[in-house]
Coordinates of C-alpha atoms and ligand atoms in Angstrom, one line a residue:
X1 CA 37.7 114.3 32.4
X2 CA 35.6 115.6 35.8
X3 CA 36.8 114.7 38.5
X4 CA 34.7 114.1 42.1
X5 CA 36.4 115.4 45.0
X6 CA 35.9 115.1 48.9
X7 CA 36.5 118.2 51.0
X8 CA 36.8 117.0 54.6
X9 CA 37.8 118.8 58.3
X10 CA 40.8 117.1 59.3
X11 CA 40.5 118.6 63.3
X12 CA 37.2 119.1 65.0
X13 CA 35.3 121.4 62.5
X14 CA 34.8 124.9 61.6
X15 CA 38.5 124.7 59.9
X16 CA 37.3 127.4 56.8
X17 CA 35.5 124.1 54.9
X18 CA 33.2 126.6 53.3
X19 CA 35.5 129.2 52.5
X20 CA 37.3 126.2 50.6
X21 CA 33.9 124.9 49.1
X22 CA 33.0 127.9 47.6
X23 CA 36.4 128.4 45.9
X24 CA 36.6 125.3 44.3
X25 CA 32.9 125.4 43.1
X26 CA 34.0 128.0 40.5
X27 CA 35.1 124.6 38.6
X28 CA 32.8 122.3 39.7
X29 CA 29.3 120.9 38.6
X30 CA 27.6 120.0 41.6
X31 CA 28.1 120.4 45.3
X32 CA 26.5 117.5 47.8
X33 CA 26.6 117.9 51.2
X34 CA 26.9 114.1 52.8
X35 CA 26.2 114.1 56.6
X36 CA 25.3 116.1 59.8
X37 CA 22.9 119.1 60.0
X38 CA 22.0 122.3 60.6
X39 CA 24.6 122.0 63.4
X40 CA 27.0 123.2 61.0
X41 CA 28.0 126.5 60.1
X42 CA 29.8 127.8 57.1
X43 CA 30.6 131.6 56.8
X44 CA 31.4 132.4 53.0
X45 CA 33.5 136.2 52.4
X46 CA 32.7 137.6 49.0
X47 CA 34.4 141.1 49.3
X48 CA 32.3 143.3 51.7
X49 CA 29.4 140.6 51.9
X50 CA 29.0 137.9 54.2
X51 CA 27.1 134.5 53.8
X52 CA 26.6 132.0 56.6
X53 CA 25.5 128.5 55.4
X54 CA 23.9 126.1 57.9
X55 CA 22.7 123.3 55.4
X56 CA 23.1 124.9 51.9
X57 CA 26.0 123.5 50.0
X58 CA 28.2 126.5 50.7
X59 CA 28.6 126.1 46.8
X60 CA 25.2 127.5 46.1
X61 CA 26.6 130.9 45.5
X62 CA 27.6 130.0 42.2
X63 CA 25.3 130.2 39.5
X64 CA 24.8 127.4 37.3
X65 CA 25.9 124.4 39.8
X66 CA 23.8 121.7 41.3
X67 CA 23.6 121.4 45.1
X68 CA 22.3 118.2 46.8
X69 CA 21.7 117.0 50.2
X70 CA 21.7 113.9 50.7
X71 CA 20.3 110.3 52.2
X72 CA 22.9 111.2 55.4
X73 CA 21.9 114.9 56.2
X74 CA 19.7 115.4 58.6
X75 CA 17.5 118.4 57.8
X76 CA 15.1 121.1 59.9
X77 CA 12.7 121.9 57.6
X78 CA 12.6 125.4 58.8
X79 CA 16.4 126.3 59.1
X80 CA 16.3 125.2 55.5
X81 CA 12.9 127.6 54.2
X82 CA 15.0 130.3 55.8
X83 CA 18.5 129.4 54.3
X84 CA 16.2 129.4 51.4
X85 CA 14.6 132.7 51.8
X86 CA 17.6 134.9 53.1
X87 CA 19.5 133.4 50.2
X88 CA 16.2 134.4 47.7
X89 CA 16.5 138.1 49.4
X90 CA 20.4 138.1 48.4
X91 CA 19.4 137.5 45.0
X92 CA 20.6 133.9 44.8
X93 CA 17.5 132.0 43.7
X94 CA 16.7 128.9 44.8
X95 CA 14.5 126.5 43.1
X96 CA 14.9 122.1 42.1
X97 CA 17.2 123.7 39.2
X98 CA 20.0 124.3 41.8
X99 CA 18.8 122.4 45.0
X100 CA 17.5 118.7 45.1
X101 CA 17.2 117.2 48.5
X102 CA 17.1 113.4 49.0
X103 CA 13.9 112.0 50.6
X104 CA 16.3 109.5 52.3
X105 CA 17.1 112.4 54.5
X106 CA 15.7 112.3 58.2
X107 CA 13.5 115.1 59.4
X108 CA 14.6 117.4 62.9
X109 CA 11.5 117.8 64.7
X110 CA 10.7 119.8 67.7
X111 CA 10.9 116.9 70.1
X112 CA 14.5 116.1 68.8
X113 CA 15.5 119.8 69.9
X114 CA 14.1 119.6 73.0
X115 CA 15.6 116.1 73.8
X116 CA 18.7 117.6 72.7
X117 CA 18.8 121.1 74.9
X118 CA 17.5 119.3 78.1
X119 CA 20.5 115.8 77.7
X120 CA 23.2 117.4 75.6
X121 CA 24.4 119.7 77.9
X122 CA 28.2 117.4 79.0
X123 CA 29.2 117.0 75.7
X124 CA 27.9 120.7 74.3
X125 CA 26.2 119.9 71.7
X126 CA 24.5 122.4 69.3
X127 CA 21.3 121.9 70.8
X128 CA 20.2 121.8 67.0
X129 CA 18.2 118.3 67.8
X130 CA 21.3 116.1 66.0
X131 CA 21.7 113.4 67.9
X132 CA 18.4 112.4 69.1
X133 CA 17.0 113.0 65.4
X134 CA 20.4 110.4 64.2
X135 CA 19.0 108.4 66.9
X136 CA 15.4 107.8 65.5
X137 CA 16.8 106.9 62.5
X138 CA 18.9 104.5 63.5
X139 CA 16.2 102.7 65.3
X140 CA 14.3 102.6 62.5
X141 CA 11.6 105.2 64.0
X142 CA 12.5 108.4 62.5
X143 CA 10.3 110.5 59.6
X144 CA 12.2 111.0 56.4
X145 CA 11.6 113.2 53.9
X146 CA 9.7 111.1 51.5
X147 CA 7.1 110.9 54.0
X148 CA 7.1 114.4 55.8
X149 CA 6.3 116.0 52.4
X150 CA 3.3 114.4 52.1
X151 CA 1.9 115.9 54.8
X152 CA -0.2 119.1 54.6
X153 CA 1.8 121.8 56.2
X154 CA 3.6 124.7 54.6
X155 CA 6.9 123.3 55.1
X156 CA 6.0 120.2 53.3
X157 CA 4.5 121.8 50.6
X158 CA 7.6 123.9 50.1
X159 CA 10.0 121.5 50.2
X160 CA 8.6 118.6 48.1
X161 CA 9.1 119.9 45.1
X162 CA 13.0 119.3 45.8
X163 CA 13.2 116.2 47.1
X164 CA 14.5 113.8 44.6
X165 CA 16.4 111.0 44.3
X166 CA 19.1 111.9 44.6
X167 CA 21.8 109.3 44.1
X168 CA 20.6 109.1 40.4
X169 CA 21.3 112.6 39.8
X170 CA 25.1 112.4 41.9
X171 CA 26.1 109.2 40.3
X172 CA 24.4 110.1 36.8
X173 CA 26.8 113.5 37.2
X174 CA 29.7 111.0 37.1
X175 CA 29.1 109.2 34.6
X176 CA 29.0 112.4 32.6
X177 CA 32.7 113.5 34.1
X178 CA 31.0 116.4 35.5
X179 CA 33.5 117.4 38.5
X180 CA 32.2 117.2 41.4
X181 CA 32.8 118.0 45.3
X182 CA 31.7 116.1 48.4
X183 CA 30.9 118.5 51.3
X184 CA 31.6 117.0 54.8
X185 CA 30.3 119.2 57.5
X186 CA 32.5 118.8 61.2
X187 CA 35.3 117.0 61.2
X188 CA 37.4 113.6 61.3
X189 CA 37.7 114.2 65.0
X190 CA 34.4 114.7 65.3
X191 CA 32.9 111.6 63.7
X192 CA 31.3 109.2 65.6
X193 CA 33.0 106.2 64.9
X194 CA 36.7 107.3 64.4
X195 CA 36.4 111.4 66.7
X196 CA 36.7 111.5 70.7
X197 CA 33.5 110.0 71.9
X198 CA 31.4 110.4 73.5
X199 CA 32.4 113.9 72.9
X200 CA 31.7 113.8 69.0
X201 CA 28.5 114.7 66.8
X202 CA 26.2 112.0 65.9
X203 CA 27.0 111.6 62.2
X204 CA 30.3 110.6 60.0
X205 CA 31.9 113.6 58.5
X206 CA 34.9 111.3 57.6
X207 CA 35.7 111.2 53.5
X208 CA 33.8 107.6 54.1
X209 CA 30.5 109.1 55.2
X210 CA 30.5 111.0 51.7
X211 CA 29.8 107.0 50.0
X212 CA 27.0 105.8 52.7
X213 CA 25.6 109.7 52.9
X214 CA 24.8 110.2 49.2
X215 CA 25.2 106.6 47.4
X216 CA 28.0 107.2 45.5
X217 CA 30.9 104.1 45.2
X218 CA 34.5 104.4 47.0
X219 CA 36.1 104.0 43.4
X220 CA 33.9 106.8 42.3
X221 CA 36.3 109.5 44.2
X222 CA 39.3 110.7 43.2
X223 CA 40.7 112.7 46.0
X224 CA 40.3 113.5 49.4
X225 CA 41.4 116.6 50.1
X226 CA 41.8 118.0 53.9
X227 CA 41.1 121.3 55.4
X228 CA 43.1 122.0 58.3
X229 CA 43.7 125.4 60.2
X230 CA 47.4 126.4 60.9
X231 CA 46.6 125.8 64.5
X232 CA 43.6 123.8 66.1
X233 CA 40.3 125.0 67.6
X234 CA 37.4 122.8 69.3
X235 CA 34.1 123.9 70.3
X236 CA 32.0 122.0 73.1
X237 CA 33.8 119.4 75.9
X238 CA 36.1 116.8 75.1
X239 CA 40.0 116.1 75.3
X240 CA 41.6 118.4 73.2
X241 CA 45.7 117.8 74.2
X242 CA 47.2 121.0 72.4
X243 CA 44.7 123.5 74.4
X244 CA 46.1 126.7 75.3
X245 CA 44.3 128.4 78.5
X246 CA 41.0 127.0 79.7
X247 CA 37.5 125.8 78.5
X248 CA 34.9 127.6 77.1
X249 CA 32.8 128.4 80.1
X250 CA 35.5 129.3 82.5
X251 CA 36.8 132.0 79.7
X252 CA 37.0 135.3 80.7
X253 CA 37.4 137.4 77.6
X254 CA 34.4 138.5 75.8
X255 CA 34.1 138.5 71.9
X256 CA 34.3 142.8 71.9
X257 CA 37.4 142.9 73.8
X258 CA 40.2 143.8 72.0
X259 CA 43.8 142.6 72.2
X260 CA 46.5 144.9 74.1
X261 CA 50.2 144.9 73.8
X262 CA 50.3 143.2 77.5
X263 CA 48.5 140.2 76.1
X264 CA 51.5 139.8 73.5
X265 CA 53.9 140.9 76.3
X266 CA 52.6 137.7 78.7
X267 CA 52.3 135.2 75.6
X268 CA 56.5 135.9 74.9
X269 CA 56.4 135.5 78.5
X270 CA 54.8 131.8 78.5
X271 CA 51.3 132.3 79.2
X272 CA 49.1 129.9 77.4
X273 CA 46.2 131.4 78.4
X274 CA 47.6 134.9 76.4
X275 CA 48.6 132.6 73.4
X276 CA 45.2 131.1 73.4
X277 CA 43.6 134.3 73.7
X278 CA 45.5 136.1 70.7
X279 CA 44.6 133.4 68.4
X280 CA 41.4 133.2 69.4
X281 CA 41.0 137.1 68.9
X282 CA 43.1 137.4 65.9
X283 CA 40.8 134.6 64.5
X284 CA 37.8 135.6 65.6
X285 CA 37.1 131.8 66.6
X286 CA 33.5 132.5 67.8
X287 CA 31.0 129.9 67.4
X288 CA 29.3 130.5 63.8
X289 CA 26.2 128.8 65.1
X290 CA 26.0 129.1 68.6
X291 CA 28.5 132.1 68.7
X292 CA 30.4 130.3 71.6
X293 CA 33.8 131.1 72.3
X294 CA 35.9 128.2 70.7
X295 CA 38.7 126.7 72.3
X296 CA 42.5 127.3 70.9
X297 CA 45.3 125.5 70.4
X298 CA 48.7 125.0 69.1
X299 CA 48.7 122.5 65.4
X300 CA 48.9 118.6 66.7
X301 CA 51.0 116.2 64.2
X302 CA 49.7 113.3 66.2
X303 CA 45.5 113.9 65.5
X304 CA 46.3 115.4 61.8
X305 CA 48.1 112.0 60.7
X306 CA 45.2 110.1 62.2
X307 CA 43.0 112.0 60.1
X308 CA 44.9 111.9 56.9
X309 CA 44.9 108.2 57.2
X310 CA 41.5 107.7 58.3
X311 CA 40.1 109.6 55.2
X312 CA 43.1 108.8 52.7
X313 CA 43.8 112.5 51.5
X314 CA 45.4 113.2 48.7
X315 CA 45.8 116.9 49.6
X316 CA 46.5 119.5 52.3
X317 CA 45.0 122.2 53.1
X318 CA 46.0 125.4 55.6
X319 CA 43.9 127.9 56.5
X320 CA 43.9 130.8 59.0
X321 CA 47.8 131.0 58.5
X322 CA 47.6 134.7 59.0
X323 CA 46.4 134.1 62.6
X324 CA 49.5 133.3 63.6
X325 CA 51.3 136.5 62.5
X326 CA 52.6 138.7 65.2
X327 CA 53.3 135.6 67.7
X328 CA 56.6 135.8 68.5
X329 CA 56.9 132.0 69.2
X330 CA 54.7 129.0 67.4
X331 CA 54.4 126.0 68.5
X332 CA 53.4 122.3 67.0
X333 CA 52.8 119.4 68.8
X334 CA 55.0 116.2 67.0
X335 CA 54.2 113.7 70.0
X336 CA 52.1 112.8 73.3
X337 CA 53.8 112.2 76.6
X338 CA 51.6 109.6 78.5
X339 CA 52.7 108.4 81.7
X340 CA 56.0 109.3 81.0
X341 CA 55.8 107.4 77.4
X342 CA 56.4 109.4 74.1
X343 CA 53.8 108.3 71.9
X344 CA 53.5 109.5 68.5
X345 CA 49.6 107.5 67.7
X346 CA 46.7 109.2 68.2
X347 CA 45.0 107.5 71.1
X348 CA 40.8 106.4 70.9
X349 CA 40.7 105.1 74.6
X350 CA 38.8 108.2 76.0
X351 CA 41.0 108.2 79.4
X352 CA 44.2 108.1 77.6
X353 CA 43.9 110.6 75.3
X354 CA 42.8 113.2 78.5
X355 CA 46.0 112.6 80.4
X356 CA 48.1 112.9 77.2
X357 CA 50.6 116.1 77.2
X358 CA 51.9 117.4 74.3
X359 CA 55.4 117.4 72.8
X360 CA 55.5 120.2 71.3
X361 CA 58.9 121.5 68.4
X362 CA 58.7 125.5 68.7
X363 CA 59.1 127.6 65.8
X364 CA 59.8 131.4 65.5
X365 CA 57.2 133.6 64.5
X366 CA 56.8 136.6 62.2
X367 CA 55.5 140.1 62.5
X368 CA 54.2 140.8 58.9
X369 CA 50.2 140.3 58.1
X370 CA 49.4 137.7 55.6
X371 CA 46.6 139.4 54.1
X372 CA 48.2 140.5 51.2
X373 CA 50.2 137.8 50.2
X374 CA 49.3 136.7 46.3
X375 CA 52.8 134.4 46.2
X376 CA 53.7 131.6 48.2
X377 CA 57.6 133.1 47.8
X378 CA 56.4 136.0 49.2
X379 CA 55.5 134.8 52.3
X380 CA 57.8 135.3 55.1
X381 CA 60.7 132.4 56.0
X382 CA 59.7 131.6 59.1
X383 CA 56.1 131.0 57.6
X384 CA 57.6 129.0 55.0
X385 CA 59.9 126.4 57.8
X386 CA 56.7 126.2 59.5
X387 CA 54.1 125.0 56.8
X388 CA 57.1 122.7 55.4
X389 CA 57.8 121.2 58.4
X390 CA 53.5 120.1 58.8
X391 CA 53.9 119.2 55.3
X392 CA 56.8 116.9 55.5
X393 CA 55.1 115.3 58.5
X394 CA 51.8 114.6 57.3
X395 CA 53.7 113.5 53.5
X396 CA 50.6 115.2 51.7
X397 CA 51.3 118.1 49.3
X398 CA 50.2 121.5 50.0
X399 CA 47.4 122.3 47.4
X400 CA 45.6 125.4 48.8
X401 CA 46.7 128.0 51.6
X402 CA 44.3 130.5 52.9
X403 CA 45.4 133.3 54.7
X404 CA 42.0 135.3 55.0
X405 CA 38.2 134.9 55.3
X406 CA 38.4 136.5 51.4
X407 CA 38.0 134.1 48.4
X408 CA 41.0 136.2 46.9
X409 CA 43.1 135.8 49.7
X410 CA 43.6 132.1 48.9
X411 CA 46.7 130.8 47.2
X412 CA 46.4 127.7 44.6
X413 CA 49.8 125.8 45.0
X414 CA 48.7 122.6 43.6
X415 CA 46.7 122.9 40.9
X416 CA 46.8 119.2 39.5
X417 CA 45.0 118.5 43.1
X418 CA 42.3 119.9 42.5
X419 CA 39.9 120.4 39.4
Ligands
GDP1 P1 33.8 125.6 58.4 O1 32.7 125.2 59.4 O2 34.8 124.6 58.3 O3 33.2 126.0 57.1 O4 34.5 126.9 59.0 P2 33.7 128.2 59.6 O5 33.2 129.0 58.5 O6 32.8 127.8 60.7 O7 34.9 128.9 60.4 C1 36.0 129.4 59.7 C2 36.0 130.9 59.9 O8 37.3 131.4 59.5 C3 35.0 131.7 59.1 O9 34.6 132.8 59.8 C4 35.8 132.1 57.8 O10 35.3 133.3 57.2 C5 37.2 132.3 58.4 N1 38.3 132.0 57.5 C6 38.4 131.0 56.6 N2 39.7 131.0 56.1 C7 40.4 131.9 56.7 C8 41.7 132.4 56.6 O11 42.5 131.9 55.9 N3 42.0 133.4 57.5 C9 41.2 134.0 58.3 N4 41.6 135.0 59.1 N5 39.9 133.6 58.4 C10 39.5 132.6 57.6
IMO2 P1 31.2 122.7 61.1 O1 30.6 122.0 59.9 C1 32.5 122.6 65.2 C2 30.4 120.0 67.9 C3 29.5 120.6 69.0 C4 29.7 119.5 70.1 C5 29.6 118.2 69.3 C6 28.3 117.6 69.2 O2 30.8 124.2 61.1 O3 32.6 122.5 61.1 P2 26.0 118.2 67.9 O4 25.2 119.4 68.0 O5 26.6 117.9 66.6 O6 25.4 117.0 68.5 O7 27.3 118.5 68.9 O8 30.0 118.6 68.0 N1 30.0 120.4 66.6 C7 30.8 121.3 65.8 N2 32.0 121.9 66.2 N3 32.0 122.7 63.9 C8 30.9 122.1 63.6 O9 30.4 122.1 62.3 C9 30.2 121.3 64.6 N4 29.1 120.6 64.6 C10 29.0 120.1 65.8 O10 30.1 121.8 69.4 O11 30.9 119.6 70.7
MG3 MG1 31.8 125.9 61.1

């Protein structure tokens, strides 16, 4: 019996989705990317080799599975020949066999970029021509795929012998129980409709996009599983109420700069800046597309049961729990003070969620690394209380934890979840 399964960012991206992808491809059929672009960035660690994945199902290291991208992807015809090519000159090759892309899809053209470098600098966008490229498509005055490959350049000779249609081959993968996973790129905070605007991408990474995005039916899914880190991290503008330290531009540290024992000295002390920093540095939370420093914060209850009821998930996942070791304090936030109000519902209205403070429960921390751990019981108590308590909160099992970029540094606690 296959199963088709949604993988979705429960915080405002880059929460180790492709690390997660990967791993559960071992078992699965076909991989189908649903929405956004080549503003994503997925970094895959297979021992002492690295993959970073901007529109490639990050599933496509597997041999023998089916990667689609489909109607609600928007795709640069060039990031995607040379996603194509470094992945040929790795070995992997690509051909229809193991890519189809659906000629639903809109084209990124150059005007789209430009649009998007000259007006998208207050919300910080990826300057990868997203938004204005969602726009033309939504106005009905976009170029799709179908069309672009019948044009006469290289790129559209390239690419049109994998553009298909693509719903027939998902949906005909489902009738024959193949399992199958549902890539969103971003995350639920992040989504147009339901994330922070304006400060949000231009697409619907929510487990909902994955129906409109590929053509597959709501009753065709049969979990929604959510990738969360242990604590949250947001690149671009935008209210982010758990923040440690400052913004991105105003941040002092560069990525080379290592940690010193005063920076763990002033975090005991209360500096948030110092706790921001040390998880930033322990998780090396650089940008994997624009390479910008992200912003760091503590885990928020509030925004992670918005987003497990939002996309209905039917599993959790942690990653980046070793980030956290050798904090002496960890805190999560279980509530919002607003004008002196506790509230305990994530907030849409723009100007409330900025003057929200958080709540936050403090936990003790632990001094051991993670990176070894092959047992859940092995993992240190304090460790244990902490994922426990998110679990309890958010009432969704653990399935996976990750603690490190490694596929084998992943523990499987719920297999039934999964495939
Ligand atoms: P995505 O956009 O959701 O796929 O996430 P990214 O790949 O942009 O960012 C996650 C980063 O964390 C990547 O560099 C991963 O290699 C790394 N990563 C994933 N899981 C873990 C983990 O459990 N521990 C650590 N230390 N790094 C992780
Ligand atoms: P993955 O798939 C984190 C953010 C940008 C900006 C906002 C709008 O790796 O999790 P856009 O270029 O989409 O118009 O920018 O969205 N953003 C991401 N942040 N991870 C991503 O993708 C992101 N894709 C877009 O930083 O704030
Ligand atoms: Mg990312």
């Amino acid at each position: 019996m296959g199963k088709t399964l949604v993988i979705v960012g429960g915080q405002w991206g880059d929460e180790g989705k492709g690390k997660i992808v990967d791993l559960l491809t071992e078992n699965a059929q076909m991989v189908c990317r649903y929405n956004g672009g080549n503003n994503a960035g997925h970094t895959v660690v297979i021992g002492s080799s690295m993959f970073k994945f901007h529109l490639i199902p990050s599933g496509i290291l597997h041999k023998g599975t089916m990667n689609v991208l489909g109607n609600g992807v928007v795709i640069d015809p060039q990031v995607l020949l040379q996603e194509i090519d470094q992945l040929s000159s790795n070995g992997i090759s690509i051909s229809e066999k193991n890519l189809v892309l659906s000629g639903s899809a809109h084209v990124i053209q150059q005007s789209h970029i430009d649009e998007d470098t000259k007006k998208g600098k207050a919300i910080g966008t990826t300057g990868r021509g997203i938004g204005p490229c969602y726009e033309d498509k939504i106005s009905r005055s976009g170029i799709r795929l179908h069309d672009f490959v019948k044009g006469s350049s290289l790129e559209a000779k390239r690419l049109k012998p994998f553009v298909k249609e693509t719903y027939i081959i998902v949906n005909d993968a489902h009738s024959k129980k193949q399992n199958i996973l549902l890539e969103g790129a971003q995350g639920t905070l992040l989504d147009i409709d339901h994330g922070t605007y304006p400060y949000v991408t231009s697409s619907n990474p929510i487990a909902g996009g994955a129906c409109t995005g590929l053509g597959i039916a709501p009753q065709s899914i049969d979990g929604v599983l959510g990738v969360f880190k242990a604590y949250c991290t947001r690149v671009g503008s935008g209210p982010f109420p758990t923040e440690l330290g400052t913004e991105a531009d105003t941040m002092k540290e560069k990525k080379e700069t290592l940690l010193q024992k005063t920076d763990f000295k002033s975090a005991e002390d209360g500096s948030e800046y110092s706790q921001g920093m040390i998880l930033r540095k322990q998780g090396a939370e650089y940008g994997t597309t624009t390479g910008r420093p992200r912003r760091t914060g503590w885990f928020d209850i509030v925004s992670a049961r918005y987003a497990f009821v939002i996309n209905g998930m039917t599993g959790l996942i942690i990653t980046k729990l070793d980030v956290l070791s050798k904090l002496k304090k960890i805190k999560v936030c279980i509530g919002y003070d607003y004008e002196g109000k506790t509230i305990s519902t994530f907030p849409l209205d723009g100007e409330v969620l900025k003057k929200c403070r958080p709540i936050y429960k403090e936990f003790a921390g632990w001094k051991d690394s993670l990176e070894t751990i092959k047992s859940y019981d092995d993992l240190p108590k304090e460790a244990k209380s902490y994922l426990l308590f998110i679990e309890k909160e958010l009432k969704i099992p653990l399935a996976i934890l990750s603690v490190g970029p490694e596929r084998t540094q992943t523990l499987i606690l719920k297999k039934n979840l999964l495939f």
